[in-house]
């Protein structure tokens, strides 16, 4: 995945800074709560939501089970409609393909629609290294790019910025990239959107190459779909002469009709709208309307490895709506950057370690970046059981070893021995209750886990001693609870 | 033809190995509804949902349409209007603003100087407040409804209005370029609050023509 995140510290380390940043926490709390309530309302409008959710899950599972067949069908349909299909096993290959395609047009700048796949592969950095400027045109992406920042949310990459911060970035940075922000720009969202409109319009009107991802690809027709709000997607997808779309192989669905499910579930889960303002669907090229050259780059980059995991493969059902981020208590407090990936939040915690493997510190820590409360599963429009996959990945991380896991195994082994020797257990319990006044409130020395947890208070007597004293002769004394220590 | 690539075979082989032995997964049970709206409530619901997302909704009959279109163009202060090749003649009969025909050679920069565009649509979806364009003769190339800042879209009600999204699918041909429009351009990127008006037309007017 992206070089941007190489060398990220573990999740708890990265989260510490975010937790101390009160502006950031305030921004996130406000934004996630706003969208959470709106989403619940949008979903409640459809009394068959549960059936749509089930259908979405079934479509994705069926596609993944037969992915080879549907990819070949898609390739055939796109090719027949005038497109060219490329296959990229990893990020480097995808970047190479795109850079060569852009160079072949003779252009040195491209306009981009927000796309998770191109962020994942670090396309902008790869193009810059080849002397090609990639302009992000989604408002939030623009805020991130102008602020030399990293995305922190799937849908709204600049969710960590409030309107005042956005105003400052626009006022100081826009002029360096093109048309400057108007003088006296205020922090009213309408004015900020207007500044972006003016700044980007000149880029749209002269763009010769557009780069996008896609939300869905239809195998039977070769149709691609991009869901968006602002119209920057339409600009990038229809005005340039050449369009290059980089899409993960799991984005294919078998039939045109399958879109009717996701057209209902994605907007309501994502922006909490009945429908997003604009969706563009195109099939290859159309004479005289839109780009005359269309290239589709199909991206693996860890997806087939994820597909091989029986429990983990359900993460590939994800339609990138970001509802799981918006309800997650951990995301709300830690923010997106701590996840060390373009995929933050609960879905990121199961996707990144599978796409990238659990070798790095950040990826080995992500399966633990959750309280397993299950809110993410509840809201997921394709019913990904994120807690199940988190636990599964914790198991994988535990088996690969490391110091923390060595201590955990030693502790479990010792506990097992004690439980097998009742005399030792009883002696231990009496020693513990006899010394209860001396116990510290926290156990020192075992690192982050104990630092953030209180030691439970010790009762004056163990349950087994109480039982023996009160119930041993088969008589249940009246008021037997009187000295239970509670 | 796709360029020959060793990665193609490698990815397909990896996919096959990954799902080898996995149980077959059945396709979707389409037990969900194809609409949530009774037939006689569709046009009103469409109007309500369009307005909810800040589209300006007007109602007219066939006879009143030319005058209404002329009035909307005048109120917007438009001096020029982009015209799809197959737009019914009478729709613009009431106005003398400059017509800019949708032609293959028209550039985006030229369209940027055009004030408005008038089109029909392929279908409208009541439950989502959506109009879908399929680049048909009364709609033109995609760019004419994108670059001008003011879009007037005529919907024939009730013929072109369906209740739910699943009812729209069989009416659309996916091999044509499709644009689904639900309200004017908007963004939720600033504090997740919806703000109208970014790159697409900032004013969307929908005329429901009945009878």
XYZ file of C-alpha atoms in Angstrom:
697
model
C 0.000 0.000 0.000
C 0.960 3.647 0.065
C 4.461 4.644 0.981
C 2.905 7.530 2.895
C 2.353 5.317 5.876
C 5.647 3.419 5.988
C 7.149 3.308 9.470
C 3.925 4.222 11.265
C 4.084 3.509 14.989
C 1.568 1.131 16.535
C -2.045 2.252 16.887
C -1.872 3.082 20.647
C 1.256 5.197 20.134
C -0.225 7.057 17.173
C -3.556 7.537 18.934
C -1.985 9.198 21.961
C -1.339 12.465 20.117
C -4.867 12.552 18.734
C -6.379 11.929 22.145
C -4.548 14.933 23.545
C -5.738 17.206 20.694
C -8.970 18.748 21.890
C -9.736 20.563 18.628
C -9.407 17.311 16.720
C -11.611 15.435 19.164
C -14.196 18.192 19.029
C -14.217 18.182 15.193
C -14.605 14.425 15.067
C -17.268 14.239 17.719
C -19.350 16.894 16.004
C -19.047 15.397 12.521
C -19.586 11.758 13.452
C -22.599 12.478 15.642
C -24.193 14.678 12.961
C -23.945 11.975 10.329
C -24.871 9.154 12.706
C -28.300 10.570 13.476
C -29.004 11.494 9.866
C -28.050 8.036 8.685
C -30.403 6.343 11.126
C -33.242 8.481 9.746
C -32.385 7.757 6.091
C -32.253 4.029 6.775
C -35.525 4.035 8.687
C -37.316 5.290 5.542
C -36.903 1.855 3.957
C -38.813 -0.841 5.803
C -37.005 -3.520 3.776
C -33.532 -2.346 4.836
C -32.680 -5.733 6.378
C -33.570 -7.462 3.102
C -31.477 -5.021 1.069
C -28.581 -5.590 3.446
C -28.895 -9.330 3.037
C -29.126 -9.029 -0.750
C -26.005 -6.843 -0.820
C -24.129 -9.418 1.212
C -25.305 -12.248 -1.043
C -24.355 -10.421 -4.244
C -20.871 -9.741 -2.928
C -20.351 -13.265 -1.566
C -21.538 -14.830 -4.789
C -19.233 -12.561 -6.804
C -16.214 -13.281 -4.618
C -16.802 -17.022 -4.852
C -16.808 -16.752 -8.648
C -14.459 -13.808 -8.997
C -12.320 -15.268 -11.792
C -15.353 -15.791 -13.980
C -16.777 -12.314 -13.398
C -13.434 -10.585 -13.942
C -13.070 -12.311 -17.300
C -16.636 -11.400 -18.236
C -15.970 -7.799 -17.224
C -12.777 -7.686 -19.261
C -14.611 -8.953 -22.315
C -17.461 -6.464 -21.939
C -15.215 -3.436 -21.329
C -13.035 -4.397 -24.284
C -16.057 -4.856 -26.533
C -17.259 -1.375 -25.540
C -14.010 0.263 -26.586
C -12.034 0.211 -23.323
C -8.627 -1.307 -22.624
C -8.186 -3.508 -19.554
C -4.896 -3.746 -17.649
C -4.081 -6.012 -14.709
C -1.873 -4.891 -11.821
C -0.696 -7.395 -9.219
C 0.532 -4.718 -6.821
C 0.818 -0.973 -6.240
C 4.080 -0.564 -8.131
C 2.703 -2.235 -11.215
C -0.494 -0.159 -11.128
C 1.483 3.058 -10.738
C 3.782 2.061 -13.595
C 0.817 1.345 -15.879
C -0.895 4.655 -15.087
C 2.289 6.728 -15.413
C 3.030 5.163 -18.806
C -0.528 5.789 -20.002
C -0.346 9.446 -18.962
C 3.059 9.895 -20.595
C 1.743 8.377 -23.802
C -0.774 11.231 -24.013
C 2.064 13.773 -23.799
C 0.385 15.480 -20.822
C 2.058 16.413 -17.554
C -1.027 17.045 -15.438
C -4.133 15.067 -14.583
C -7.347 15.757 -12.695
C -8.466 13.154 -10.186
C -11.774 12.030 -8.744
C -11.542 10.905 -5.148
C -10.575 7.262 -5.184
C -9.567 4.974 -2.336
C -7.687 2.634 -4.669
C -5.390 5.368 -5.996
C -4.726 6.574 -2.453
C -3.989 3.021 -1.432
C -1.300 2.640 -4.097
C 0.158 6.127 -3.548
C -0.509 7.102 -7.155
C -0.072 10.862 -6.703
C 3.424 10.422 -5.263
C 4.346 7.945 -8.003
C 3.140 10.343 -10.711
C 4.984 13.263 -9.100
C 8.186 11.218 -9.280
C 7.602 10.993 -13.043
C 7.026 14.731 -13.362
C 3.230 14.471 -13.583
C 1.062 16.728 -11.379
C -2.114 15.086 -10.100
C -4.789 17.509 -8.938
C -7.313 16.217 -6.444
C -10.729 17.702 -7.192
C -12.942 16.397 -4.387
C -13.337 19.209 -1.856
C -12.056 17.190 1.088
C -9.204 15.738 -0.968
C -8.323 19.251 -2.052
C -8.194 20.331 1.597
C -5.889 17.401 2.361
C -3.684 18.040 -0.675
C -3.386 21.798 -0.120
C -2.719 21.255 3.590
C 0.024 18.696 2.801
C -1.918 16.423 5.094
C -3.080 12.822 5.198
C -6.683 11.596 4.777
C -8.432 10.541 7.984
C -11.831 9.297 6.800
C -12.997 7.224 3.822
C -15.804 9.524 2.750
C -14.579 12.852 4.082
C -10.779 12.690 4.139
C -10.593 16.120 5.826
C -13.084 15.324 8.582
C -10.415 16.238 11.115
C -10.473 19.855 9.873
C -13.111 22.374 10.926
C -14.282 25.289 8.790
C -11.827 27.731 10.351
C -8.859 25.509 9.570
C -10.133 24.971 6.019
C -10.384 28.723 5.485
C -6.797 29.182 6.613
C -5.522 26.444 4.278
C -7.440 27.822 1.269
C -6.322 31.395 1.907
C -2.642 30.522 2.188
C -2.244 27.598 -0.248
C -4.617 27.906 -3.215
C -2.499 30.551 -4.920
C 0.504 28.201 -5.003
C -1.444 25.597 -7.041
C -3.497 27.822 -9.333
C -6.212 30.396 -8.852
C -5.912 31.936 -5.388
C -8.786 32.091 -2.905
C -10.844 35.304 -3.078
C -9.763 38.107 -0.758
C -11.664 38.257 2.507
C -12.680 34.576 2.345
C -14.802 33.728 5.399
C -15.305 30.345 7.023
C -18.919 29.994 5.811
C -19.145 26.535 4.147
C -20.888 28.077 1.114
C -18.006 30.512 0.563
C -15.423 27.782 0.992
C -17.229 25.641 -1.592
C -17.338 28.638 -3.961
C -13.585 29.160 -3.567
C -13.034 25.513 -4.509
C -15.342 25.882 -7.522
C -13.374 28.815 -8.888
C -9.986 27.269 -8.112
C -10.751 23.983 -9.846
C -12.822 25.164 -12.803
C -9.804 26.288 -14.814
C -8.221 22.886 -14.213
C -11.342 21.003 -15.355
C -11.710 23.047 -18.492
C -8.176 22.394 -19.706
C -7.748 18.807 -18.422
C -6.849 16.214 -21.051
C -6.477 13.246 -18.692
C -8.807 12.205 -15.872
C -8.083 9.533 -13.266
C -10.765 7.843 -11.185
C -11.647 4.771 -9.226
C -15.106 3.223 -9.313
C -17.673 2.170 -6.753
C -18.947 -0.685 -8.901
C -18.166 -2.485 -12.151
C -20.846 -4.570 -13.854
C -19.513 -7.795 -15.373
C -22.361 -8.433 -17.807
C -22.273 -4.982 -19.403
C -18.798 -3.590 -18.650
C -20.409 -0.572 -16.952
C -18.523 1.393 -14.284
C -20.212 3.628 -11.715
C -18.897 6.541 -9.663
C -21.066 7.929 -6.865
C -20.292 11.515 -5.876
C -21.791 14.776 -4.688
C -20.007 17.805 -6.012
C -19.838 17.316 -9.757
C -16.058 17.093 -9.751
C -16.527 13.435 -10.621
C -18.659 14.283 -13.645
C -16.043 16.842 -14.716
C -13.197 14.314 -14.514
C -15.206 11.488 -16.086
C -16.648 13.386 -19.044
C -14.472 16.385 -20.020
C -10.974 14.848 -20.545
C -9.989 12.995 -23.714
C -8.450 10.110 -21.784
C -9.916 8.439 -18.719
C -7.958 5.994 -16.567
C -9.829 4.143 -13.815
C -7.953 2.172 -11.157
C -10.313 -0.283 -9.474
C -9.877 -3.092 -6.959
C -10.881 -6.488 -8.349
C -13.495 -6.921 -5.604
C -15.570 -4.019 -6.987
C -17.170 -6.145 -9.697
C -20.832 -7.207 -9.459
C -22.389 -9.711 -11.854
C -25.423 -7.909 -13.284
C -26.827 -4.495 -14.069
C -29.740 -5.260 -11.805
C -27.432 -5.849 -8.845
C -26.806 -2.096 -8.757
C -30.402 -1.515 -7.642
C -29.436 -2.819 -4.211
C -26.338 -0.692 -3.730
C -27.981 2.394 -5.245
C -30.281 2.192 -2.235
C -27.856 1.158 0.499
C -24.678 3.079 -0.338
C -25.970 6.690 -0.285
C -28.097 6.167 2.812
C -25.220 4.503 4.683
C -22.609 6.890 3.464
C -23.815 10.501 3.367
C -27.208 9.691 4.914
C -28.949 10.858 1.741
C -31.764 9.154 -0.155
C -29.443 9.508 -3.107
C -26.145 11.270 -3.613
C -26.394 14.275 -5.966
C -24.546 12.681 -8.904
C -23.831 9.174 -10.082
C -22.069 8.666 -13.401
C -22.258 5.325 -15.205
C -20.294 4.641 -18.356
C -19.581 1.649 -20.530
C -16.333 1.821 -22.478
C -16.372 4.865 -24.728
C -19.221 6.662 -26.506
C -18.651 8.406 -29.828
C -18.685 12.157 -29.375
C -19.658 12.058 -25.697
C -16.966 11.910 -23.048
C -13.428 10.522 -23.240
C -12.394 8.894 -26.510
C -9.899 6.624 -24.710
C -10.746 4.587 -21.634
C -8.345 2.418 -19.625
C -9.371 0.195 -16.748
C -6.596 -0.934 -14.392
C -7.721 -3.918 -12.307
C -5.851 -3.960 -9.014
C -5.012 -6.927 -6.778
C -2.521 -5.491 -4.216
C -3.332 -7.931 -1.431
C -6.948 -8.640 -2.326
C -6.366 -12.223 -3.452
C -4.467 -12.880 -0.211
C -7.475 -11.524 1.695
C -9.796 -13.679 -0.406
C -7.854 -16.787 0.651
C -8.785 -16.266 4.314
C -12.081 -17.979 5.040
C -13.050 -15.630 7.885
C -11.281 -12.503 6.674
C -12.537 -12.500 3.078
C -15.840 -10.892 4.082
C -13.887 -7.612 4.348
C -13.878 -7.631 0.532
C -17.636 -7.078 0.568
C -16.957 -3.498 1.740
C -18.527 -0.782 -0.426
C -16.559 1.988 1.356
C -19.578 3.772 2.820
C -17.767 4.641 6.079
C -20.821 4.136 8.311
C -18.643 1.963 10.580
C -16.240 4.859 11.142
C -19.045 7.190 12.111
C -20.400 4.929 14.861
C -17.093 3.695 16.254
C -16.214 4.935 19.764
C -12.535 4.268 19.112
C -12.475 6.154 15.780
C -14.376 9.046 17.298
C -11.650 9.527 19.887
C -8.489 8.448 18.106
C -9.228 9.933 14.662
C -8.261 8.439 11.337
C -4.530 9.102 11.212
C -3.717 6.708 14.048
C -4.807 3.774 11.861
C -1.782 4.349 9.624
C -3.642 3.601 6.416
C -5.980 5.179 3.895
C -8.558 2.812 5.373
C -9.178 3.995 8.945
C -11.782 2.971 11.470
C -13.212 -0.494 12.022
C -13.093 -1.514 8.356
C -9.490 -0.299 8.168
C -8.605 -2.337 11.236
C -9.574 -5.507 9.370
C -8.694 -4.448 5.817
C -5.196 -2.980 6.234
C -3.696 -5.952 8.128
C -5.105 -8.277 5.477
C -4.062 -6.259 2.421
C -0.607 -5.505 3.841
C -0.048 -8.501 6.142
C 0.566 -8.291 9.891
C 4.347 -7.918 9.703
C 4.646 -4.236 10.666
C 4.061 -2.723 14.084
C 1.017 -0.750 12.929
C -0.623 -3.671 11.120
C -0.066 -6.051 14.044
C -1.684 -3.515 16.390
C -4.762 -2.696 14.260
C -6.828 -5.792 15.165
C -6.656 -4.530 18.764
C -7.862 -1.007 17.885
C -11.413 -1.870 18.919
C -13.513 -2.486 21.991
C -15.466 -5.162 20.053
C -18.699 -3.316 20.855
C -20.206 -4.401 17.539
C -21.744 -1.084 16.450
C -19.798 -1.362 13.170
C -21.435 -4.669 12.322
C -24.884 -3.289 13.117
C -24.594 -0.433 10.620
C -22.683 -2.250 7.875
C -24.874 -2.305 4.726
C -23.223 -5.538 3.549
C -23.208 -7.163 6.999
C -19.457 -7.528 7.465
C -18.995 -9.057 10.918
C -16.074 -6.801 11.770
C -15.738 -7.985 15.414
C -15.491 -11.581 14.196
C -12.684 -10.685 11.801
C -10.909 -8.594 14.463
C -10.839 -11.531 16.848
C -9.699 -13.803 14.041
C -6.840 -11.430 13.188
C -5.865 -11.099 16.867
C -5.451 -14.845 16.859
C -3.222 -14.592 13.798
C -1.104 -11.866 15.396
C -0.852 -13.817 18.665
C 0.433 -16.872 16.831
C 3.143 -14.929 15.066
C 4.692 -14.108 18.469
C 6.310 -10.975 19.872
C 7.129 -9.943 23.454
C 3.597 -9.063 24.581
C 2.296 -12.353 23.365
C 5.089 -14.225 25.114
C 4.007 -12.665 28.448
C 0.357 -13.436 27.728
C 1.127 -17.081 26.981
C 3.275 -17.388 30.126
C 0.466 -15.909 32.256
C -2.167 -18.226 30.772
C 0.129 -21.214 31.288
C 0.687 -20.290 34.946
C -3.045 -19.769 35.479
C -3.747 -23.164 33.948
C -1.351 -24.819 36.417
C -2.986 -23.053 39.390
C -6.493 -24.071 38.337
C -5.365 -27.678 38.076
C -4.129 -27.598 41.707
C -7.061 -26.631 44.000
C -4.866 -26.447 47.101
C -2.590 -23.918 45.492
C -5.592 -21.899 44.286
C -7.133 -21.817 47.811
C -3.841 -20.758 49.392
C -3.440 -18.056 46.778
C -6.976 -16.747 47.335
C -6.466 -16.539 51.119
C -3.134 -14.776 50.687
C -4.779 -12.299 48.301
C -7.730 -11.483 50.576
C -5.511 -11.214 53.651
C -3.319 -8.590 51.994
C -6.098 -6.634 50.277
C -5.317 -3.340 52.032
C -1.841 -3.392 50.533
C -2.904 -3.820 46.882
C -2.127 -0.952 44.513
C -4.983 0.377 42.379
C -3.152 -0.750 39.245
C -0.789 -3.586 38.459
C 2.563 -2.077 37.579
C 4.900 -3.270 34.926
C 2.850 -4.968 32.196
C 2.662 -1.905 29.950
C -0.251 -0.292 28.178
C -2.798 -2.911 29.092
C -2.443 -2.495 32.859
C -1.713 1.235 32.753
C -5.193 1.881 31.490
C -7.057 -0.493 33.784
C -7.861 -0.524 37.500
C -7.213 -3.626 39.538
C -10.615 -4.933 40.696
C -11.090 -4.585 44.472
C -10.516 -7.841 46.365
C -13.394 -9.159 48.524
C -12.601 -9.918 52.205
C -13.089 -13.634 51.620
C -13.031 -15.905 48.599
C -16.262 -17.313 47.229
C -15.142 -20.847 47.970
C -14.471 -20.006 51.643
C -17.855 -18.281 51.921
C -19.606 -21.295 50.414
C -17.888 -23.714 52.738
C -18.840 -21.627 55.791
C -22.481 -21.028 54.804
C -23.630 -23.998 52.779
C -21.391 -26.906 53.700
C -23.847 -28.904 55.883
C -26.518 -28.705 53.186
C -28.338 -26.012 55.187
C -28.953 -22.682 53.560
C -28.863 -20.205 56.446
C -31.372 -17.418 56.442
C -29.794 -14.097 55.575
C -26.756 -15.939 54.268
C -25.701 -12.937 52.273
C -25.101 -10.803 55.355
C -21.328 -10.942 55.298
C -20.647 -11.430 51.621
C -18.423 -8.409 51.561
C -20.420 -6.451 49.057
C -7.796 -6.269 -26.869
C -6.089 -6.132 -23.511
C -2.327 -5.841 -23.498
C -0.709 -9.194 -22.758
C 0.304 -9.292 -19.123
C 1.727 -11.963 -16.857
C -0.151 -10.322 -13.992
C -3.485 -11.196 -15.540
C -2.753 -14.909 -15.338
C -1.169 -14.536 -11.929
C -4.151 -12.697 -10.428
C -6.656 -15.135 -11.921
C -4.617 -18.087 -10.609
C -4.478 -16.527 -7.148
C -8.240 -15.941 -7.192
C -8.887 -19.568 -8.134
C -6.541 -20.863 -5.451
C -8.074 -18.555 -2.836
C -11.632 -19.838 -3.262
C -10.742 -23.425 -4.104
C -12.956 -25.699 -2.010
C -15.085 -22.855 -0.635
C -18.818 -23.615 -0.592
C -20.838 -22.222 -3.514
C -22.490 -18.903 -2.602
C -25.992 -18.495 -4.041
C -26.998 -15.255 -5.771
C -29.233 -12.731 -4.061
C -32.742 -13.537 -2.895
C -34.445 -10.427 -4.208
C -37.003 -10.298 -1.424
C -36.693 -6.520 -1.063
C -39.366 -4.212 -2.444
C -39.252 -2.708 -5.905
C -41.092 0.310 -4.560
C -42.280 1.702 -1.251
C -44.802 4.093 -2.767
C -48.349 3.595 -4.033
C -48.716 4.430 -7.701
C -50.895 7.505 -7.217
C -48.454 9.067 -4.738
C -45.383 9.015 -6.946
C -45.483 12.377 -8.635
C -46.095 14.200 -5.362
C -43.335 12.262 -3.618
C -40.930 13.052 -6.459
C -41.734 16.749 -6.107
C -41.296 16.586 -2.345
C -37.958 14.750 -2.439
C -36.542 16.938 -5.206
C -37.421 20.020 -3.186
C -35.973 18.489 -0.032
C -32.583 18.453 -1.750
C -32.978 22.033 -2.969
C -34.094 21.452 -6.521
C -36.727 24.012 -7.602
C -39.836 22.139 -8.660
C -42.513 23.494 -11.003
C -45.673 21.943 -12.361
C -47.194 22.612 -15.721
C -49.277 21.150 -18.497
C -48.103 20.793 -22.092
C -49.697 24.081 -23.138
C -48.142 26.111 -20.322
C -44.630 24.705 -20.784
C -43.184 27.229 -23.301
C -44.157 30.200 -21.151
C -42.844 28.547 -17.996
C -39.459 27.719 -19.565
C -39.231 31.284 -20.873
C -40.028 32.699 -17.444
C -37.448 30.506 -15.650
C -34.730 31.509 -18.114
C -35.627 35.163 -17.712
C -35.722 34.963 -13.908
C -32.283 33.400 -13.924
C -31.053 36.245 -16.128
C -29.949 33.837 -18.844
C -28.800 35.201 -22.182
C -27.937 31.833 -23.701
C -29.151 28.262 -23.465
C -27.565 24.964 -24.545
C -29.998 22.933 -26.633
C -29.912 19.138 -27.137
C -30.381 18.107 -30.793
C -33.761 16.474 -30.225
C -35.346 18.906 -27.774
C -39.019 19.273 -28.694
C -39.438 22.559 -30.608
C -42.251 24.001 -28.454
C -40.230 23.875 -25.208
C -38.193 26.919 -26.221
C -40.909 28.534 -28.339
C -41.595 31.184 -25.701
C -38.084 32.595 -25.417
C -35.657 34.344 -27.696
C -32.450 33.765 -25.681
C -29.468 32.698 -27.781
C -29.526 28.983 -28.614
C -26.222 27.125 -28.393
C -26.709 23.785 -30.136
C -25.074 20.723 -28.620
C -22.445 19.887 -31.224
C -19.530 17.440 -31.162
C -17.013 20.259 -31.545
C -18.306 22.462 -28.720
C -15.562 22.798 -26.115
C -15.957 22.881 -22.359
C -14.596 26.425 -22.337
C -17.321 27.510 -24.793
C -19.981 25.868 -22.630
C -18.589 27.688 -19.608
C -19.908 30.889 -21.201
C -23.421 29.434 -21.623
C -25.876 30.366 -18.882
C -28.451 27.574 -18.925
C -29.403 24.237 -20.417
C -32.845 22.739 -21.027
C -33.298 18.956 -21.335
C -35.729 16.110 -20.943
C -34.821 12.960 -19.012
C -34.960 9.174 -19.328
C -36.691 8.380 -16.044
C -37.348 9.952 -12.637
C -37.382 8.117 -9.303
C -39.801 9.395 -6.685
C -38.378 7.781 -3.548
C -34.913 9.189 -4.041
C -35.790 12.463 -5.781
C -33.670 11.465 -8.773
C -33.758 12.255 -12.481
C -31.690 10.058 -14.777
C -30.269 11.300 -18.070
C -29.196 8.800 -20.723
C -27.836 11.195 -23.365
C -30.953 10.668 -25.471
C -31.895 13.153 -28.225
C -33.746 15.467 -25.813
C -30.823 15.412 -23.348
C -27.662 15.674 -25.410
C -24.055 15.041 -24.521
C -23.211 14.812 -20.828
C -21.163 17.983 -20.759
C -24.048 20.306 -21.664
C -25.807 19.491 -18.389
C -22.584 19.823 -16.440
C -20.752 23.003 -17.336
C -23.604 25.573 -17.482
C -24.624 26.684 -13.995
C -28.401 26.388 -14.485
C -30.205 23.188 -15.557
C -33.911 23.028 -16.397
C -35.097 19.441 -16.716
C -38.532 18.508 -18.016
C -40.119 15.310 -16.649
C -43.281 13.883 -18.193
C -45.524 12.862 -15.315
C -46.647 10.303 -14.553
C -45.221 8.303 -17.526
C -41.566 8.908 -16.728
C -41.914 8.653 -12.956
C -41.267 5.378 -11.110
C -41.541 4.751 -7.374
C -38.351 2.970 -6.329
C -34.881 2.419 -7.758
C -35.545 -1.211 -8.814
C -38.347 0.028 -11.079
C -35.939 2.353 -12.870
C -33.380 -0.306 -13.790
C -35.292 -2.039 -16.628
C -36.088 1.364 -18.156
C -32.410 2.222 -18.514
C -29.878 0.964 -21.039
C -26.498 0.640 -19.298
C -24.620 0.769 -22.588
C -25.586 4.455 -22.834
C -23.772 7.020 -20.670
C -26.000 7.605 -17.634
C -26.082 10.518 -15.211
C -28.183 10.176 -12.064
C -29.012 13.595 -10.639
C -30.548 14.136 -7.204
C -30.659 17.827 -6.512
C -28.057 20.421 -7.445
C -24.341 19.911 -6.866
C -23.618 19.651 -3.154
C -20.914 18.686 -0.715
C -20.815 17.238 2.778
C -17.076 17.710 3.093
C -17.116 20.557 5.583
C -18.056 19.148 8.973
C -20.327 16.568 7.276
C -22.984 19.184 6.689
C -24.637 19.365 3.278
C -23.907 22.582 1.368
C -25.390 23.119 -2.102
C -23.359 24.354 -4.998
C -19.909 23.165 -5.967
C -18.944 22.139 -9.509
C -22.100 20.979 -11.226
C -25.067 23.273 -11.965
C -25.821 25.146 -8.772
C -29.416 25.655 -9.748
C -31.513 22.652 -10.780
C -35.105 23.321 -11.838
C -37.396 20.400 -12.547
C -40.655 20.882 -14.442
C -43.230 18.135 -13.963
C -45.418 18.207 -17.058
C -48.714 16.458 -16.525
C -51.477 15.596 -18.914
